[in-house]
């Protein structure tokens, strides 16, 4: 046996003779630590101890992530926000570039880019909206008014008008170019959990924890319709989506029901009953008369809206927290409480790909405007980017 002694410049080989051995220790193999012991002691770590399918990881945050948005005009630009009271603008494939969106005094709960990609709005549980100029990387304005946390933020489809819903039961609208308050909408009796402009920009729909949907005129502030009661949800609304022709709004609720409302008349025109627990997310296919809903009952359901029937039910390992259609394709991506992102074929109902890498529940998903990247954020403090070129 030989070993090399390294002391300064002298490099001499030292040989151990039989006489130099002081004692021999017999090691019983059973006494050696078992590689499986650690894995067994931490089942959660074991569940996530797998390959990472992501092509880019953003690790700038120091807390749980809650929201992600992709620029509609720049295929590289992403915005994320979370529990570290920060937002970040960063670029896919450019790990050395990031802009911190500073100033919130509580978690950043929601983010949205304006239709032209020039501005990004961040909403926080501090009740404040911040609007940033994307190209300059500067704060354009701070919009306040709500007396509690911001639940969601949206832009007008053709202008720099910001709409936001608050936990204090109010909805607010501002002009971001002039940093000016325009209107507030009062009527809900609990947190306004979801809302948006119709695609034609002429109407606002909002849903609340008070189990009602309200339809508003953004010019006058008039509450045109209130939808609630016997034929509608029995518990708080969680999500909504509006048809491309601005005629219908689909709403999901904690009671597991999905309803379709005619925006012009305020009437419930159809009910989609299949989820057995809270519906967390809902989205309309851009290319077919189908909708996708995800729930805490571990299901993604694809609906044929023309017949109000479930086309297929896609079973998950855990609750479905978020979903998005992949552009105009037939594929739907889901973000799950088990830390997986799954891609489903809405025609067959099959899971065609499982994307691993996150070690905590997925909170939000976004697709790049060119349809080649899917970005997910999770409670594991990371954002991950996955290649989805094959599903365009």
XYZ file of N, CA, C and O in Angstrom, residues 165-288:
496
model
N -59.643 43.457 -8.536
C -60.608 43.080 -7.511
C -59.916 42.923 -6.180
O -58.773 42.463 -6.111
N -60.614 43.304 -5.107
C -60.005 43.318 -3.783
C -60.743 42.428 -2.786
O -61.926 42.123 -2.945
N -60.022 42.072 -1.742
C -60.600 41.307 -0.638
C -61.640 42.129 0.126
O -62.428 41.566 0.885
N -61.627 43.466 -0.066
C -62.573 44.328 0.666
C -63.932 44.425 -0.027
O -64.751 45.272 0.328
N -64.174 43.572 -1.033
C -65.442 43.433 -1.773
C -65.649 44.480 -2.865
O -66.711 44.555 -3.457
N -64.611 45.261 -3.181
C -64.722 46.287 -4.220
C -63.885 45.939 -5.452
O -62.963 45.122 -5.390
N -64.234 46.587 -6.568
C -63.482 46.479 -7.826
C -63.074 47.890 -8.223
O -63.870 48.828 -8.096
N -61.832 48.054 -8.696
C -61.308 49.391 -9.011
C -60.785 49.440 -10.436
O -60.271 48.445 -10.956
N -60.869 50.625 -11.035
C -60.386 50.826 -12.398
C -59.596 52.126 -12.472
O -60.032 53.160 -11.941
N -58.427 52.053 -13.119
C -57.549 53.214 -13.265
C -57.071 53.351 -14.709
O -57.037 52.377 -15.452
N -56.640 54.552 -15.068
C -55.933 54.811 -16.318
C -54.441 54.850 -16.000
O -53.986 55.760 -15.289
N -53.691 53.860 -16.486
C -52.268 53.755 -16.143
C -51.425 54.822 -16.828
O -50.410 55.256 -16.287
N -51.840 55.269 -18.025
C -51.073 56.309 -18.724
C -51.107 57.630 -17.952
O -50.133 58.377 -17.937
N -52.242 57.907 -17.314
C -52.392 59.170 -16.564
C -52.281 58.966 -15.047
O -52.471 59.925 -14.291
N -51.987 57.738 -14.625
C -51.924 57.411 -13.191
C -53.184 57.880 -12.472
O -53.132 58.380 -11.350
N -54.330 57.713 -13.132
C -55.572 58.316 -12.638
C -56.613 57.280 -12.257
O -56.841 56.312 -12.993
N -57.252 57.499 -11.099
C -58.398 56.697 -10.679
C -59.570 57.023 -11.593
O -59.857 58.194 -11.865
N -60.249 55.990 -12.092
C -61.398 56.205 -12.968
C -62.718 55.890 -12.270
O -63.662 56.673 -12.315
N -62.791 54.720 -11.603
C -64.068 54.299 -11.032
C -63.874 53.133 -10.069
O -62.926 52.356 -10.205
N -64.769 53.029 -9.089
C -64.831 51.818 -8.271
C -66.244 51.259 -8.365
O -67.206 51.998 -8.575
N -66.331 49.937 -8.250
C -67.596 49.234 -8.413
C -67.930 48.533 -7.099
O -67.207 47.628 -6.672
N -69.005 48.962 -6.452
C -69.402 48.406 -5.165
C -70.726 47.663 -5.300
O -71.610 48.089 -6.038
N -70.847 46.560 -4.573
C -72.066 45.755 -4.626
C -71.854 44.375 -4.046
O -72.730 43.832 -3.372
N -70.668 43.803 -4.301
C -70.359 42.508 -3.693
C -70.275 42.665 -2.174
O -69.922 43.738 -1.668
N -70.559 41.576 -1.470
C -70.525 41.633 -0.005
C -69.363 40.838 0.589
O -69.254 40.688 1.800
N -68.494 40.335 -0.282
C -67.323 39.596 0.178
C -66.209 39.754 -0.863
O -66.395 40.405 -1.891
N -65.070 39.145 -0.599
C -63.896 39.258 -1.467
C -64.241 39.004 -2.934
O -64.969 38.068 -3.256
N -63.726 39.878 -3.815
C -63.948 39.718 -5.256
C -62.809 38.838 -5.787
O -61.689 39.297 -5.968
N -63.125 37.569 -6.009
C -62.102 36.556 -6.262
C -61.674 36.429 -7.721
O -60.616 35.887 -8.018
N -62.508 36.931 -8.647
C -62.194 36.791 -10.073
C -62.926 37.879 -10.859
O -63.945 38.405 -10.409
N -62.399 38.199 -12.034
C -63.046 39.220 -12.850
C -62.252 39.536 -14.094
O -61.080 39.154 -14.214
N -62.899 40.244 -15.026
C -62.207 40.616 -16.267
C -63.106 41.517 -17.106
O -64.320 41.592 -16.888
N -62.473 42.202 -18.056
C -63.202 42.861 -19.142
C -63.659 41.789 -20.126
O -62.977 40.768 -20.301
N -64.768 42.019 -20.807
C -65.111 41.171 -21.947
C -64.109 41.489 -23.060
O -63.542 42.590 -23.101
N -63.868 40.539 -23.982
C -62.892 40.780 -25.059
C -63.187 42.012 -25.921
O -62.263 42.601 -26.492
N -64.476 42.426 -26.018
C -64.780 43.644 -26.781
C -64.568 44.912 -25.952
O -64.718 46.029 -26.462
N -64.213 44.744 -24.666
C -63.899 45.875 -23.804
C -65.094 46.672 -23.304
O -64.928 47.679 -22.620
N -66.304 46.214 -23.623
C -67.498 47.016 -23.333
C -68.170 46.681 -21.996
O -69.062 47.404 -21.546
N -67.777 45.569 -21.383
C -68.442 45.103 -20.167
C -67.412 44.530 -19.204
O -66.334 44.091 -19.618
N -67.755 44.553 -17.915
C -66.918 43.939 -16.880
C -67.734 42.861 -16.175
O -68.910 43.080 -15.849
N -67.124 41.707 -15.948
C -67.742 40.631 -15.171
C -66.883 40.362 -13.941
O -65.658 40.242 -14.060
N -67.524 40.273 -12.774
C -66.786 39.991 -11.540
C -67.498 38.900 -10.737
O -68.725 38.837 -10.698
N -66.701 38.051 -10.092
C -67.232 36.988 -9.246
C -66.701 37.133 -7.842
O -65.571 37.598 -7.631
N -67.509 36.721 -6.875
C -67.159 36.965 -5.477
C -67.369 35.752 -4.593
O -68.104 34.813 -4.933
N -66.741 35.824 -3.430
C -66.931 34.817 -2.397
C -68.354 34.863 -1.836
O -68.749 33.979 -1.074
N -69.120 35.893 -2.227
C -70.522 35.986 -1.786
C -71.454 35.137 -2.663
O -72.684 35.227 -2.531
N -70.877 34.325 -3.554
C -71.605 33.402 -4.443
C -72.364 34.100 -5.564
O -73.262 33.522 -6.170
N -71.988 35.339 -5.879
C -72.669 36.055 -6.963
C -71.701 36.470 -8.066
O -70.500 36.640 -7.844
N -72.283 36.613 -9.270
C -71.605 37.199 -10.428
C -72.265 38.542 -10.686
O -73.501 38.648 -10.662
N -71.455 39.575 -10.902
C -72.013 40.892 -11.238
C -71.472 41.343 -12.587
O -70.294 41.146 -12.896
N -72.357 41.923 -13.380
C -72.006 42.406 -14.718
C -72.174 43.923 -14.707
O -73.226 44.439 -14.308
N -71.092 44.633 -15.109
C -71.017 46.089 -14.956
C -70.802 46.792 -16.289
O -70.185 46.241 -17.200
N -71.245 48.051 -16.347
C -70.906 48.950 -17.450
C -69.696 49.768 -17.019
O -69.796 50.567 -16.079
N -68.536 49.605 -17.686
C -67.326 50.303 -17.239
C -67.372 51.823 -17.452
O -66.629 52.556 -16.802
N -68.245 52.285 -18.348
C -68.319 53.738 -18.597
C -69.113 54.459 -17.519
O -68.752 55.557 -17.086
N -70.221 53.834 -17.082
C -71.105 54.495 -16.117
C -70.962 53.953 -14.696
O -71.392 54.606 -13.737
N -70.381 52.766 -14.573
C -70.285 52.126 -13.265
C -71.552 51.384 -12.870
O -71.649 50.808 -11.785
N -72.534 51.383 -13.764
C -73.819 50.743 -13.463
C -73.671 49.232 -13.342
O -72.980 48.592 -14.138
N -74.331 48.663 -12.324
C -74.387 47.217 -12.151
C -75.575 46.701 -12.972
O -76.725 46.816 -12.557
N -75.287 46.162 -14.161
C -76.345 45.778 -15.109
C -77.095 44.533 -14.640
O -78.320 44.477 -14.698
N -76.342 43.512 -14.191
C -76.980 42.269 -13.736
C -76.301 41.757 -12.481
O -75.078 41.903 -12.311
N -77.082 41.144 -11.599
C -76.563 40.375 -10.469
C -77.087 38.952 -10.646
O -78.297 38.743 -10.754
N -76.161 37.989 -10.724
C -76.556 36.593 -10.907
C -76.256 35.849 -9.612
O -75.098 35.732 -9.206
N -77.300 35.373 -8.940
C -77.117 34.611 -7.703
C -78.405 33.866 -7.383
O -79.454 34.103 -8.005
N -78.327 32.964 -6.411
C -79.543 32.308 -5.951
C -79.703 30.871 -6.392
O -78.736 30.167 -6.697
N -80.940 30.454 -6.476
C -81.322 29.053 -6.584
C -80.695 28.315 -7.772
O -80.259 27.176 -7.637
N -80.650 28.946 -8.923
C -80.132 28.253 -10.115
C -78.645 28.502 -10.347
O -78.102 28.137 -11.381
N -78.001 29.168 -9.366
C -76.591 29.522 -9.537
C -75.766 28.842 -8.430
O -76.214 27.874 -7.810
N -74.556 29.316 -8.207
C -73.665 28.679 -7.235
C -74.191 28.804 -5.805
O -74.773 29.824 -5.435
N -73.917 27.759 -5.016
C -74.319 27.761 -3.607
C -73.184 28.219 -2.691
O -73.373 28.378 -1.492
N -72.011 28.445 -3.278
C -70.851 28.878 -2.494
C -70.041 29.866 -3.344
O -70.366 30.120 -4.502
N -68.983 30.392 -2.770
C -68.205 31.439 -3.417
C -67.641 31.062 -4.773
O -67.270 29.905 -5.012
N -67.586 32.057 -5.676
C -66.958 31.857 -6.979
C -65.439 31.874 -6.816
O -64.895 32.619 -5.996
N -64.767 31.070 -7.626
C -63.309 30.971 -7.570
C -62.635 31.430 -8.858
O -61.490 31.863 -8.852
N -63.366 31.316 -9.995
C -62.735 31.578 -11.290
C -63.805 31.870 -12.333
O -64.963 31.463 -12.178
N -63.403 32.610 -13.360
C -64.310 32.842 -14.488
C -63.516 33.025 -15.764
O -62.326 33.350 -15.741
N -64.192 32.811 -16.881
C -63.600 33.046 -18.198
C -64.720 33.474 -19.145
O -65.875 33.098 -18.950
N -64.372 34.296 -20.125
C -65.380 34.910 -20.993
C -65.140 34.483 -22.443
O -63.995 34.438 -22.907
N -66.212 34.174 -23.161
C -66.097 33.725 -24.550
C -65.541 34.836 -25.444
O -65.709 36.025 -25.158
N -64.899 34.432 -26.533
C -64.232 35.379 -27.439
C -65.198 36.393 -28.043
O -64.808 37.519 -28.350
N -66.467 36.009 -28.202
C -67.449 36.928 -28.779
C -68.154 37.788 -27.715
O -69.113 38.507 -28.025
N -67.670 37.705 -26.473
C -68.180 38.517 -25.356
C -69.632 38.236 -24.985
O -70.278 39.050 -24.312
N -70.153 37.072 -25.386
C -71.570 36.789 -25.125
C -71.809 35.946 -23.876
O -72.866 36.047 -23.252
N -70.827 35.115 -23.520
C -71.016 34.197 -22.394
C -69.886 34.310 -21.383
O -68.731 34.549 -21.741
N -70.227 34.107 -20.110
C -69.213 33.997 -19.064
C -69.420 32.656 -18.354
O -70.548 32.274 -18.037
N -68.322 31.911 -18.179
C -68.351 30.640 -17.455
C -67.729 30.865 -16.086
O -66.658 31.476 -15.983
N -68.401 30.382 -15.037
C -67.913 30.594 -13.681
C -67.790 29.266 -12.936
O -68.590 28.356 -13.129
N -66.760 29.177 -12.092
C -66.543 28.004 -11.250
C -66.622 28.405 -9.794
O -66.357 29.565 -9.430
N -66.971 27.428 -8.940
C -67.239 27.735 -7.534
C -66.639 26.706 -6.588
O -66.308 25.586 -6.984
N -66.574 27.122 -5.317
C -66.122 26.222 -4.262
C -67.079 25.047 -4.083
O -66.709 24.024 -3.513
N -68.323 25.197 -4.567
C -69.303 24.116 -4.411
C -69.161 23.031 -5.484
O -69.931 22.071 -5.511
N -68.166 23.179 -6.387
C -67.905 22.171 -7.418
C -68.702 22.353 -8.694
O -68.546 21.586 -9.635
N -69.551 23.379 -8.738
C -70.383 23.590 -9.925
C -69.750 24.571 -10.903
O -68.929 25.409 -10.526
N -70.150 24.442 -12.167
C -69.760 25.365 -13.234
C -71.046 25.817 -13.911
O -71.901 24.996 -14.258
N -71.203 27.140 -14.076
C -72.401 27.662 -14.734
C -72.011 28.556 -15.905
O -70.965 29.202 -15.883
N -72.874 28.572 -16.928
C -72.682 29.440 -18.090
C -73.776 30.496 -18.063
O -74.968 30.169 -17.971
N -73.360 31.771 -18.110
C -74.300 32.893 -18.011
C -74.267 33.714 -19.294
O -73.183 34.012 -19.824
N -75.443 34.085 -19.809
C -75.550 35.007 -20.936
C -75.309 36.423 -20.399
O -76.047 36.906 -19.541
N -74.259 37.079 -20.890
C -73.868 38.385 -20.356
C -74.927 39.452 -20.649
O -75.206 40.318 -19.810
N -75.551 39.395 -21.819
C -76.551 40.409 -22.199
C -77.804 40.335 -21.332
O -78.361 41.364 -20.941
N -78.240 39.101 -21.006
C -79.494 38.950 -20.261
C -79.293 38.689 -18.770
O -80.224 38.877 -17.967
N -78.095 38.225 -18.385
C -77.844 37.880 -16.994
C -78.474 36.565 -16.581
O -78.565 36.250 -15.396
N -78.887 35.765 -17.556
C -79.547 34.487 -17.278
C -78.546 33.322 -17.319
O -77.650 33.300 -18.172
N -78.743 32.360 -16.403
C -77.961 31.121 -16.449
C -78.511 30.268 -17.593
O -79.687 29.911 -17.593
N -77.660 29.996 -18.580
C -78.133 29.256 -19.751
C -77.776 27.776 -19.694
O -78.383 26.961 -20.387
N -76.797 27.420 -18.841
C -76.421 26.018 -18.732
C -75.627 25.790 -17.454
O -74.997 26.717 -16.931
N -75.678 24.560 -16.966
C -74.915 24.178 -15.782
C -74.142 22.914 -16.071
O -74.687 21.971 -16.655
N -72.869 22.907 -15.682
C -71.994 21.762 -15.934
C -71.673 21.128 -14.587
O -70.878 21.658 -13.817
N -72.312 20.014 -14.283
C -72.141 19.364 -12.987
C -71.328 18.098 -13.134
O -71.762 17.156 -13.797
N -70.150 18.070 -12.524
C -69.343 16.854 -12.552
C -68.279 16.863 -11.462
O -67.946 15.813 -10.920
N -67.751 18.051 -11.120
C -66.754 18.122 -10.049
C -67.423 17.882 -8.699
O -68.573 18.294 -8.484
N -66.686 17.240 -7.803
C -67.225 16.949 -6.472
C -66.584 17.808 -5.383
O -66.996 17.765 -4.231
N -65.569 18.596 -5.774
C -64.950 19.541 -4.840
C -64.725 20.856 -5.583
O -65.064 20.987 -6.754
N -64.130 21.807 -4.887
C -63.946 23.159 -5.414
C -63.329 23.179 -6.815
O -62.340 22.500 -7.078
N -63.949 23.948 -7.714
C -63.383 24.192 -9.050
C -62.375 25.338 -8.902
O -62.726 26.424 -8.468
N -61.121 25.074 -9.240
C -60.056 26.056 -9.012
C -59.703 26.874 -10.248
O -59.170 27.973 -10.133
N -59.974 26.337 -11.440
C -59.511 26.999 -12.660
C -60.409 26.624 -13.828
O -60.997 25.544 -13.855
N -60.497 27.559 -14.784
C -61.385 27.356 -15.930
C -60.824 28.119 -17.126
O -60.276 29.212 -16.971
N -60.923 27.523 -18.306
C -60.427 28.207 -19.508
C -61.149 27.668 -20.738
O -61.485 26.479 -20.808
N -61.382 28.554 -21.689
C -62.026 28.193 -22.947
C -60.981 27.898 -24.013
O -59.972 28.605 -24.105
N -61.235 26.885 -24.822
C -60.354 26.603 -25.953
C -60.476 27.738 -26.962
O -61.586 28.153 -27.293
N -59.347 28.256 -27.477
C -59.412 29.321 -28.485
C -59.904 28.826 -29.843
O -60.315 29.623 -30.682
N -59.867 27.506 -30.061
C -60.136 26.992 -31.413
C -61.362 26.092 -31.520
O -61.805 25.789 -32.620
N -61.912 25.644 -30.384
C -63.082 24.761 -30.411
C -64.087 25.211 -29.355
O -63.710 25.908 -28.409
